[in-house]
Coordinates of C-alpha atoms and ligand atoms in Angstrom, one line a residue:
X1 CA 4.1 15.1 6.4
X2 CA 6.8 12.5 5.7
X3 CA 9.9 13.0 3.7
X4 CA 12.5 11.5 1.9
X5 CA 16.0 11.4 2.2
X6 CA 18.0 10.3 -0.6
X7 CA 22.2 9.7 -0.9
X8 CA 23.2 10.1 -4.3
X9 CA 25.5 8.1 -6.2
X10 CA 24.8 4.3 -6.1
X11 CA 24.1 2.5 -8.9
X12 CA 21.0 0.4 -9.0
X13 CA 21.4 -3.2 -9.0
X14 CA 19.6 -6.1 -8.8
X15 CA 16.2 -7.2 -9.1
X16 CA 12.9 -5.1 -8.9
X17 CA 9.5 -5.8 -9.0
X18 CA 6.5 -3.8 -10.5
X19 CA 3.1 -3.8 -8.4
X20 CA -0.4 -3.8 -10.0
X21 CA -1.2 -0.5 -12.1
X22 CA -3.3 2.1 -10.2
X23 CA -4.5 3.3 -13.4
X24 CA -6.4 -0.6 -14.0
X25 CA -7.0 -0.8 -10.7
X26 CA -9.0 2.3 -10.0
X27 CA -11.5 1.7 -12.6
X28 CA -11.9 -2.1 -12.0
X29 CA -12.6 -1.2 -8.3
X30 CA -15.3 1.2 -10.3
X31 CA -16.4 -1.4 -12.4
X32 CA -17.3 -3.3 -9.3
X33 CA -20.6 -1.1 -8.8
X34 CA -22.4 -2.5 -12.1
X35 CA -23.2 -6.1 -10.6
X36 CA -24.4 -7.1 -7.4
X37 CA -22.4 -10.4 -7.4
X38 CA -18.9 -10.8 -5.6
X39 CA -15.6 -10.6 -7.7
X40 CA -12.3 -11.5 -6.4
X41 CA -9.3 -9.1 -7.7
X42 CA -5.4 -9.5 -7.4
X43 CA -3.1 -7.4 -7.2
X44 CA -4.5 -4.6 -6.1
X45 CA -1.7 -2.6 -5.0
X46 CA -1.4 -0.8 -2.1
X47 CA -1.6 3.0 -3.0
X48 CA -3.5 5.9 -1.3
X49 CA -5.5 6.4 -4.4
X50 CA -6.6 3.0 -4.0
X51 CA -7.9 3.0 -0.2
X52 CA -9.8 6.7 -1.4
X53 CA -11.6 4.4 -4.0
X54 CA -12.4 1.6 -1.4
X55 CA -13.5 4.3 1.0
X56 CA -15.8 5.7 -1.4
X57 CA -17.1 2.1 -2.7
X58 CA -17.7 1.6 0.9
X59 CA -20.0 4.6 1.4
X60 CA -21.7 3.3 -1.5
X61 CA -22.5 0.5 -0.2
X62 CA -19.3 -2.2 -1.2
X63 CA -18.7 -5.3 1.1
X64 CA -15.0 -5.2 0.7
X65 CA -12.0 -7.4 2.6
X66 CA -8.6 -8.4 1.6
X67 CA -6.4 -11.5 2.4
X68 CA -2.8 -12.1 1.5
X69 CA -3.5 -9.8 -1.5
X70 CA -7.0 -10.8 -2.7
X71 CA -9.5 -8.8 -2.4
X72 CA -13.5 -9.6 -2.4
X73 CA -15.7 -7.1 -3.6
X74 CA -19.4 -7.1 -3.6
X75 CA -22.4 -4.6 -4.0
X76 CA -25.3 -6.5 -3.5
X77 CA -27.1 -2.9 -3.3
X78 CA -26.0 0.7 -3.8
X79 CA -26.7 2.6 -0.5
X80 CA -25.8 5.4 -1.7
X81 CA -25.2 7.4 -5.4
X82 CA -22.5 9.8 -4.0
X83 CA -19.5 10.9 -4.2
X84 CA -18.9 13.7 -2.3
X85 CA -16.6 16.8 -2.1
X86 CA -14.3 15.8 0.6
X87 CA -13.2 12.1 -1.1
X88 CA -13.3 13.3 -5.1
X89 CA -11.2 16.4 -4.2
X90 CA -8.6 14.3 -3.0
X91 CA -8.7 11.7 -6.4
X92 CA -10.3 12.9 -9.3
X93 CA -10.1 9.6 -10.6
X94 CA -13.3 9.6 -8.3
X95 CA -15.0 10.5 -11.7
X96 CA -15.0 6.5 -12.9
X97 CA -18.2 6.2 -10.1
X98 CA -20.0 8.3 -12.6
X99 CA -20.8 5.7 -15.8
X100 CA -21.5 2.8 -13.4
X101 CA -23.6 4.3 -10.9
X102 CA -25.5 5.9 -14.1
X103 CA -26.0 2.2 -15.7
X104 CA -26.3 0.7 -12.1
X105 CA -29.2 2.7 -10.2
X106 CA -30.1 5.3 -13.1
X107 CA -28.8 8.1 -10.8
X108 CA -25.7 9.7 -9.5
X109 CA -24.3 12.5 -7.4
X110 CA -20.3 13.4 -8.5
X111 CA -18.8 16.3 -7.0
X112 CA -17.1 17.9 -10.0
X113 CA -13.3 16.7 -9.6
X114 CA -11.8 20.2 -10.0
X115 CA -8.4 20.6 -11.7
X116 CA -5.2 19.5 -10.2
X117 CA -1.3 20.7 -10.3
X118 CA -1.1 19.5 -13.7
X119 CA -4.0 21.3 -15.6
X120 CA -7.9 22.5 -15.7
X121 CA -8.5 18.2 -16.0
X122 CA -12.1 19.2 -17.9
X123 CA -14.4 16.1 -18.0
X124 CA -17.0 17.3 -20.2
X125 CA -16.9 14.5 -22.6
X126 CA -17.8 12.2 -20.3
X127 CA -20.7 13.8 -19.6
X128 CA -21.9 15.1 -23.7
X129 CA -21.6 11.3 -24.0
X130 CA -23.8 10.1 -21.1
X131 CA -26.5 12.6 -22.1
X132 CA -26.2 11.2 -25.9
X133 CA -27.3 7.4 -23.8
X134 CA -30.0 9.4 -22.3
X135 CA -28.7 10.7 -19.3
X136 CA -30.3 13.9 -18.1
X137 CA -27.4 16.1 -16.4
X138 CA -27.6 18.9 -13.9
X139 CA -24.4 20.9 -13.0
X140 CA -25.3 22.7 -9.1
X141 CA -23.2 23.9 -6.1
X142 CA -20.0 22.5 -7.7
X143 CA -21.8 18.4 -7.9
X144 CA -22.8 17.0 -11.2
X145 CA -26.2 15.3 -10.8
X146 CA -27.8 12.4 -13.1
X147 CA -30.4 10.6 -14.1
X148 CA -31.2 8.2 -15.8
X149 CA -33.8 5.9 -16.7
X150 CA -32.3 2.4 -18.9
X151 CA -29.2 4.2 -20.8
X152 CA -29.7 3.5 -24.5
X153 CA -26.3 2.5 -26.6
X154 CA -25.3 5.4 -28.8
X155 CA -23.2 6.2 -31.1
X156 CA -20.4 8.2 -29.4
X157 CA -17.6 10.4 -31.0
X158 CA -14.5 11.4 -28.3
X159 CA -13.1 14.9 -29.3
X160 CA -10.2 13.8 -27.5
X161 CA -9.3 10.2 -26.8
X162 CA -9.9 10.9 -22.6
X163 CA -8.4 7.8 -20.7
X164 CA -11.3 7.9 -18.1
X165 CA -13.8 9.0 -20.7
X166 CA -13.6 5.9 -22.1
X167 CA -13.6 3.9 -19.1
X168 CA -16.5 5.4 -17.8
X169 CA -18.6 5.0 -21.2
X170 CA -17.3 1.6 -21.4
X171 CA -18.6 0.7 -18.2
X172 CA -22.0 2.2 -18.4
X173 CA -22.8 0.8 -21.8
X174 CA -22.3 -2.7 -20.7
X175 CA -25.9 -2.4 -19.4
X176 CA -27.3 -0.1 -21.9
X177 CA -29.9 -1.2 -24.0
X178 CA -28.3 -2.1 -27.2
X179 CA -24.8 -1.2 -28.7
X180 CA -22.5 1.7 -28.1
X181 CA -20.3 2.4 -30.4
X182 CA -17.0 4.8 -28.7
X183 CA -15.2 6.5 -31.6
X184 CA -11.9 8.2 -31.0
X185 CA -11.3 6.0 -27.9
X186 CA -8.3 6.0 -26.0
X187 CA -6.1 3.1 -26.4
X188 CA -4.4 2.7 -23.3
X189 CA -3.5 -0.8 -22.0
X190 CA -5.3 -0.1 -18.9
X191 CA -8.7 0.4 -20.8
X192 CA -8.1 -2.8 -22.6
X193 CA -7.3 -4.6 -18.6
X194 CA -10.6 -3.2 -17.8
X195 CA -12.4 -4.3 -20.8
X196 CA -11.1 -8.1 -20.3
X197 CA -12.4 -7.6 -16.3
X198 CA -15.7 -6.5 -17.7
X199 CA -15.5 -9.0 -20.1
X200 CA -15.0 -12.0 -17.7
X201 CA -17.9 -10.5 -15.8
X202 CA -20.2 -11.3 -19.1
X203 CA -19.6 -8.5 -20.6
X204 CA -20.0 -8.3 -24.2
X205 CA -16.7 -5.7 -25.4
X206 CA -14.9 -5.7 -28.7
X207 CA -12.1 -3.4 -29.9
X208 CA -10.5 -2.3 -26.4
X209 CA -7.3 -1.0 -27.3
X210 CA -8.4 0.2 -30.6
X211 CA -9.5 3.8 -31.5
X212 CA -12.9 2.3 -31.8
X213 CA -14.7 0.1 -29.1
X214 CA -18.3 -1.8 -29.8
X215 CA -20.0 -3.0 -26.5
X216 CA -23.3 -4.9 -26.9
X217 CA -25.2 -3.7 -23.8
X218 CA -26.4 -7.5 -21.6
X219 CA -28.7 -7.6 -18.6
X220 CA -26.4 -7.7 -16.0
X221 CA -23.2 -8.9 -15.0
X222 CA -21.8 -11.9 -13.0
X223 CA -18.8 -13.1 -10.8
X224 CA -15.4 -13.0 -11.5
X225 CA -11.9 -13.3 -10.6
X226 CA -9.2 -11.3 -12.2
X227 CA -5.8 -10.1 -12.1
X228 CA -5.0 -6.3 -12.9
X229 CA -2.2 -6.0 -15.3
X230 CA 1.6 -4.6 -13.8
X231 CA 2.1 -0.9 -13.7
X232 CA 3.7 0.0 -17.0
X233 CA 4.2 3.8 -15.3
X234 CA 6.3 2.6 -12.7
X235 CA 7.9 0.0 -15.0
X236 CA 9.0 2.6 -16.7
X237 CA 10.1 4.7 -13.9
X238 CA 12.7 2.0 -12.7
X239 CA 14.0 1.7 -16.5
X240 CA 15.0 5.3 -16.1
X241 CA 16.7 4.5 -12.1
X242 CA 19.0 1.9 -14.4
X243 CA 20.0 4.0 -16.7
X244 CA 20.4 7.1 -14.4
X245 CA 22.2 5.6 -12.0
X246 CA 24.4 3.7 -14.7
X247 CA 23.2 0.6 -13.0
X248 CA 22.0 -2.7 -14.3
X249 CA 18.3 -3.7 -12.7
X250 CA 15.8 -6.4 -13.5
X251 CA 12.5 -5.2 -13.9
X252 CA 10.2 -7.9 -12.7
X253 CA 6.9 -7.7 -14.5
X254 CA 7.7 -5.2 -16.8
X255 CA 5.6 -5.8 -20.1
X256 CA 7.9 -4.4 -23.3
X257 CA 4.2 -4.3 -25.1
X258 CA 3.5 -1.6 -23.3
X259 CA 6.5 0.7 -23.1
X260 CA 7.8 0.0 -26.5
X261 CA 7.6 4.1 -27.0
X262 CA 10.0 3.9 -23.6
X263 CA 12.0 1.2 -24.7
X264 CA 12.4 3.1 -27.8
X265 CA 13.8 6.4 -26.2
X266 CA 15.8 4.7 -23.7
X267 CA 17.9 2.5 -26.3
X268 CA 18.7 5.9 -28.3
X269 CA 19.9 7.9 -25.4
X270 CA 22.1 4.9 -24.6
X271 CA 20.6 2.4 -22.1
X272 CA 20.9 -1.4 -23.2
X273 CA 17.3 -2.6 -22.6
X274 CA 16.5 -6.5 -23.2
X275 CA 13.1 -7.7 -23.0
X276 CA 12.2 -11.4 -21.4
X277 CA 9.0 -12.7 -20.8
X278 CA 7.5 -10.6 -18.0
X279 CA 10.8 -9.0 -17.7
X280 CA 12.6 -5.9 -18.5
X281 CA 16.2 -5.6 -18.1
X282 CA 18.0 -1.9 -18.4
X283 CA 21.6 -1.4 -18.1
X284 CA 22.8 2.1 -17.9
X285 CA 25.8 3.6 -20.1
X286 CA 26.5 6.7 -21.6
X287 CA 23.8 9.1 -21.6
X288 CA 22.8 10.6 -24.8
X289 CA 20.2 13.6 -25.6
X290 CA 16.9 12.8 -26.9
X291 CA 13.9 14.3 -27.7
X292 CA 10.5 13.5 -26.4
X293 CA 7.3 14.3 -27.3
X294 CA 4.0 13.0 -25.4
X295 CA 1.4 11.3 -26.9
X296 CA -1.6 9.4 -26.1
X297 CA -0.9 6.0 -26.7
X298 CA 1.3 4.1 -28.3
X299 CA 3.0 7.5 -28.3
X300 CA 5.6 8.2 -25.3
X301 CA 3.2 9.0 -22.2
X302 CA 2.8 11.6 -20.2
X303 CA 3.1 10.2 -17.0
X304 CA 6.7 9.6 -17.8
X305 CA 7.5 13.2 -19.6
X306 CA 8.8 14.3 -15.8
X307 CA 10.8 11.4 -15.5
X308 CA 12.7 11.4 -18.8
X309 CA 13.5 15.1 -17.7
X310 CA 15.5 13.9 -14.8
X311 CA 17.5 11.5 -17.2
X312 CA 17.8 14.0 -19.7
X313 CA 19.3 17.0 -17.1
X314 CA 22.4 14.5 -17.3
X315 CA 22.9 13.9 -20.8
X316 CA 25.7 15.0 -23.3
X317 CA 24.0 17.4 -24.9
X318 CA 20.9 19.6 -25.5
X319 CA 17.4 18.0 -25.5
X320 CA 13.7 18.7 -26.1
X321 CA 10.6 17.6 -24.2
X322 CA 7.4 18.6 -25.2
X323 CA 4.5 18.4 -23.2
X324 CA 1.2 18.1 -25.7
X325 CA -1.5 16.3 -23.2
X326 CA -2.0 18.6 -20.6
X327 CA -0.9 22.6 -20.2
X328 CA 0.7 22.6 -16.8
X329 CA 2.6 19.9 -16.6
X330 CA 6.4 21.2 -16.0
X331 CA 6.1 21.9 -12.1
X332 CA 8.9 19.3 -11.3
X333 CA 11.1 21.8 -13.5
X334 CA 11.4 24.6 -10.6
X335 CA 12.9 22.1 -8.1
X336 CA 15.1 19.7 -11.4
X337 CA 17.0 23.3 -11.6
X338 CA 17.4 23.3 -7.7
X339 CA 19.7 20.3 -8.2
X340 CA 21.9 22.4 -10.8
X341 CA 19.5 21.6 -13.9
X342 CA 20.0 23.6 -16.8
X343 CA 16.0 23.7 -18.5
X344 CA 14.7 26.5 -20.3
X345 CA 11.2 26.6 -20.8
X346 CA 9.1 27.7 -23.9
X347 CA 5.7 27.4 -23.8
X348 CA 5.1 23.5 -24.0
X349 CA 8.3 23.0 -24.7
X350 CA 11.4 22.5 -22.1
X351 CA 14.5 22.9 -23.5
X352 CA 17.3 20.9 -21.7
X353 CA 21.1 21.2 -21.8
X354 CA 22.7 18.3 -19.6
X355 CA 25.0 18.7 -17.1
X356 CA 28.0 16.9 -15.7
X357 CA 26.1 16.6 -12.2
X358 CA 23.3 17.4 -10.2
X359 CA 23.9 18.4 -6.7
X360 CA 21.2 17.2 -3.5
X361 CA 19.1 19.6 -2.3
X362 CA 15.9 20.2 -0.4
X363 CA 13.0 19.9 -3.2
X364 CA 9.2 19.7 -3.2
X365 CA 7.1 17.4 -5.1
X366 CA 3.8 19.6 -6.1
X367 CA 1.8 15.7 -8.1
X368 CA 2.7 12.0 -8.8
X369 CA 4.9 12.0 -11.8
X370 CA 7.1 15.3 -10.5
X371 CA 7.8 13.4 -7.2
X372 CA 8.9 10.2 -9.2
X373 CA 11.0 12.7 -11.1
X374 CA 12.8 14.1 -8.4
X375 CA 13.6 11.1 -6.7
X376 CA 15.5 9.9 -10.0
X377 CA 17.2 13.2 -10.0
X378 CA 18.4 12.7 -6.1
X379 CA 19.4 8.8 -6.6
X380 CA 22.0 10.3 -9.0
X381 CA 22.6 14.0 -7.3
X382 CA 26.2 14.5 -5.7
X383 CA 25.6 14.7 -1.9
X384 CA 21.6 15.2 0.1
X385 CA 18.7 15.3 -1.8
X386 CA 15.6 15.8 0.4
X387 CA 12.5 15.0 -1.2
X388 CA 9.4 17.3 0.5
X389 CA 5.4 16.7 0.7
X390 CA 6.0 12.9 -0.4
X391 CA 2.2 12.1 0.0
X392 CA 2.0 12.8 -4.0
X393 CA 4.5 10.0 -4.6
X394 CA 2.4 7.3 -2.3
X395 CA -0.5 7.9 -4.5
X396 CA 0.9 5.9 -7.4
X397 CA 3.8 4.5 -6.4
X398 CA 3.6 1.2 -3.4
X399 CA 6.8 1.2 -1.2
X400 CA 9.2 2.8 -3.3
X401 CA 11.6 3.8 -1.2
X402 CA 12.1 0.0 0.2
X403 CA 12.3 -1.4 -3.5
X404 CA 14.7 1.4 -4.4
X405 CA 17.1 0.1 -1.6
X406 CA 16.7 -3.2 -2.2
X407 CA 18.8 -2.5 -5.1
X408 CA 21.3 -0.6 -3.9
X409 CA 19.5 2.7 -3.1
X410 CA 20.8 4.6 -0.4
X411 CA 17.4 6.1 0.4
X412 CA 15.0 6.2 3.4
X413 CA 11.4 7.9 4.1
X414 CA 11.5 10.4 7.8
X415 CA 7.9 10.0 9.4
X416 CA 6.1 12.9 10.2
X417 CA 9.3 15.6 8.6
X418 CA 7.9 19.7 8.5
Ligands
EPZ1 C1 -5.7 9.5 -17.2 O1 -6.2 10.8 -16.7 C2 -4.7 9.1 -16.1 N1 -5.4 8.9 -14.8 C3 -3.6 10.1 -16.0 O2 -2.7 9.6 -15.1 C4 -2.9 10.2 -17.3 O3 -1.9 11.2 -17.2 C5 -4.0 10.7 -18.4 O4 -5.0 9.7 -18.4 C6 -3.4 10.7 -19.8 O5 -2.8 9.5 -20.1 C7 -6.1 7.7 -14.6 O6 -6.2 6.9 -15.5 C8 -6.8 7.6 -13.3 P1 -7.6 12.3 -20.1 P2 -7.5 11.4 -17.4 O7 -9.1 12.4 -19.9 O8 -8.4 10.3 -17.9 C9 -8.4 16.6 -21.9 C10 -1.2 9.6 -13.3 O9 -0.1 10.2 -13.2 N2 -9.8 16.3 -21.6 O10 -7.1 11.2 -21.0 O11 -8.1 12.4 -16.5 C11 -7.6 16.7 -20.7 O12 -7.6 18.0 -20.2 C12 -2.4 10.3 -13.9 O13 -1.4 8.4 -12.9 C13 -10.8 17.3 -22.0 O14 -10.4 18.3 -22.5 O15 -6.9 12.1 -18.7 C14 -6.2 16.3 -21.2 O16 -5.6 17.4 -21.8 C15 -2.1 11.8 -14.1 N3 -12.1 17.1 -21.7 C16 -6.5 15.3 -22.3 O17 -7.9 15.4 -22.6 C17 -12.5 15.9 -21.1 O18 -13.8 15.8 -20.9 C18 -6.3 13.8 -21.8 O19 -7.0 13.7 -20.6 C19 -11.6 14.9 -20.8 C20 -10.2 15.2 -21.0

């Protein structure tokens, strides 16, 4: 397993750019499965999470190649309507294959993604709201089985507005007969990039974005060409490098529409942040304690709670994160107080007093954001930080380590570490 090694202490300067977001990306890859025509996509990035999709589209029956950062993608036919154990278990995301396959072929085979580090990850709404658009659906051996014959649009109610819930209703009403209404829908950005890809496909979606989403089911889709939006997670992420590191970094494709909750905490705990178009720029000062509480969106996200840790284990004074989306969320915690963090937690709640310094250590990344997390922590540690199990990071996050030292990082990855 590779590591990384970080020095501390460099400010980060410069200019940084954001790659495509893998939370677009994985369910426009999905989304690829409803027509049997070829669409064209750019910027994919390059993540593992991404080449697991591929992979499984592949099994499925995908024609898929890539040049210079386009990729083609065509099903004329689904070979197969599984996903098995041995790819989902390794991305739950795997789940998105569910609503299209379902709206596709009337059938599909999901292994049941499991929980992760961060929390049970229950997906029964997706399926209560497949079997209300007439899905029939079987639970055996740990696989959720489907079937289908045309799904009818239904009125649907979320209990909880689920990111991939959505997505995969979204997607599988598009070929329903009639309309679907989703009520309590998430309103993520990235639901809204996948609506406009569906929509450019012939799709017939309103409201993506919105707590409510109508889509008029059509007969099938067509061609496309699209571009997925810039990750607004690891946007984000490098805002909080700037202002740990006291540096000054521009953020190359950084969209202030979809961090203003971000933007928002950042300026208050003392970072100058000036927004251009499709530009961020964050300048690090003084860093003052704030309190954060996660939300769905437009509320501060949780997939940058473990990163605004890291910043807040430095600040002047005493600070507050509460974690409200999912119930296991603080692993990155442990290995923060490794470094010479001072975070008590309570219940959901962490409470953090900052400290003059962090000091390197060895540390272990347990999932995506933690790993982000503790690479913030080591760019500002005194001395070695050692960053352990780094496959988590290169689910979500392309390169890292080479932008990072592009801008002053003193950071490098150690193939094949214990
Ligand atoms: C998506 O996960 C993201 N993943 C996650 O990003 C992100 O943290 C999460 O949304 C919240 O924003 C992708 O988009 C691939 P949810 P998802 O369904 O859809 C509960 C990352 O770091 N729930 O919105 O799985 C659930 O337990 C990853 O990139 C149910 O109870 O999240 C959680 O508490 C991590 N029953 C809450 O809803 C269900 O049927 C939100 O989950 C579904 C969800």
């Amino acid at each position: 397993m590779d590591k990384i090694v970080i020095q501390g202490g460099a400010p980060l300067i410069g200019e940084i750019e954001v790659s495509g977001a893998k939370n677009a990306a994985l369910p426009i890859l999905a989304a690829t499965l409803l027509s049997s025509e070829p669409q064209t996509l750019l910027g994919i990035p390059k993540l593992m999470d991404v080449a697991t999709t591929k992979k499984l589209l592949q099994r499925m029956g995908a024609e898929i190649s890539e040049q210079e950062g386009v990729h083609s993608v065509q099903v004329k036919t689904i070979k197969s309507c599984e996903a098995p154990y041995d790819l989902v278990k390794t991305m739950r995301a795997s789940i998105l294959v569910l609503g299209p396959l379902v709206a596709r072929c009337g059938e599909a085979h999901v292994s049941l993604p499991g929980g992760c580090a961060i929390g049970a990850r229950p997906i029964q709404l997706h399926l209560t709201a497949l079997e209300k658009m007439g899905a029939e659906i079987k639970i055996e051996h740990g696989m959720i089985h489907a079937k289908a014959g045309k799904l009818k649009g239904a009125k649907i109610y979320f209990d909880l507005p689920t990111v991939t819930g959505t997505e995969n209703l979204m997607m599988a009403a598009t070929l329903a007969e009639g309309t679907t209404t989703l009520e309590n829908a998430a309103c993520e950005p990235e639901i809204t990039d996948l609506a406009q890809f569906l929509n450019a496909c012939g799709a017939r979606i309103e409201g993506a974005g919105t707590d409510r989403i109508t889509i008029q089911g059509v007969a099938a889709l067509k061609r496309a060409s699209y571009r997925v939006m810039p990750d607004r997670i690891e946007a984000g992420t490098f805002m909080i490098a700037a202002a740990i590191t006291k540096g000054d970094l521009v953020i190359r494709h950084g969209r202030a529409e979809h961090l203003a909750s971000v933007i928002e905490k950042l300026r208050a705990a003392g970072a100058t942040v000036t927004e251009e178009k499709d530009l961020l720029r964050v300048k690090g000062g003084a860093v003052h304690a704030v309190d954060v509480k996660t939300l769905p969106y437009p509320g501060f996200p949780t997939d940058m709670q473990a990163q605004m840790m890291a910043l807040m284990s430095i600040s002047d004074g005493l600070s507050v994160v509460t974690e409200t989306i999912f119930e296991n969320r603080f692993n990155h915690v442990a290995e923060l107080r490794r470094m010479g963090a001072e975070i008590r937690l309570e219940g959901n709640h962490a409470v953090i007093k900052g400290v003059q310094k962090l000091s390197g250590a060895p540390v272990m990344a347990s999932d995506l954001r933690a790993s982000a997390s503790l690479i913030l922590a080591g760019l500002v540690a005194q001395g070695e930080t050692e960053v352990l199990r780094i496959y988590h990071l290169d689910r979500g996050y392309e390169r890292i380590e080479e932008k990072l030292s592009k801008v002053g990082a003193s950071i490098r990855r150690v193939k094949g570490a214990a």
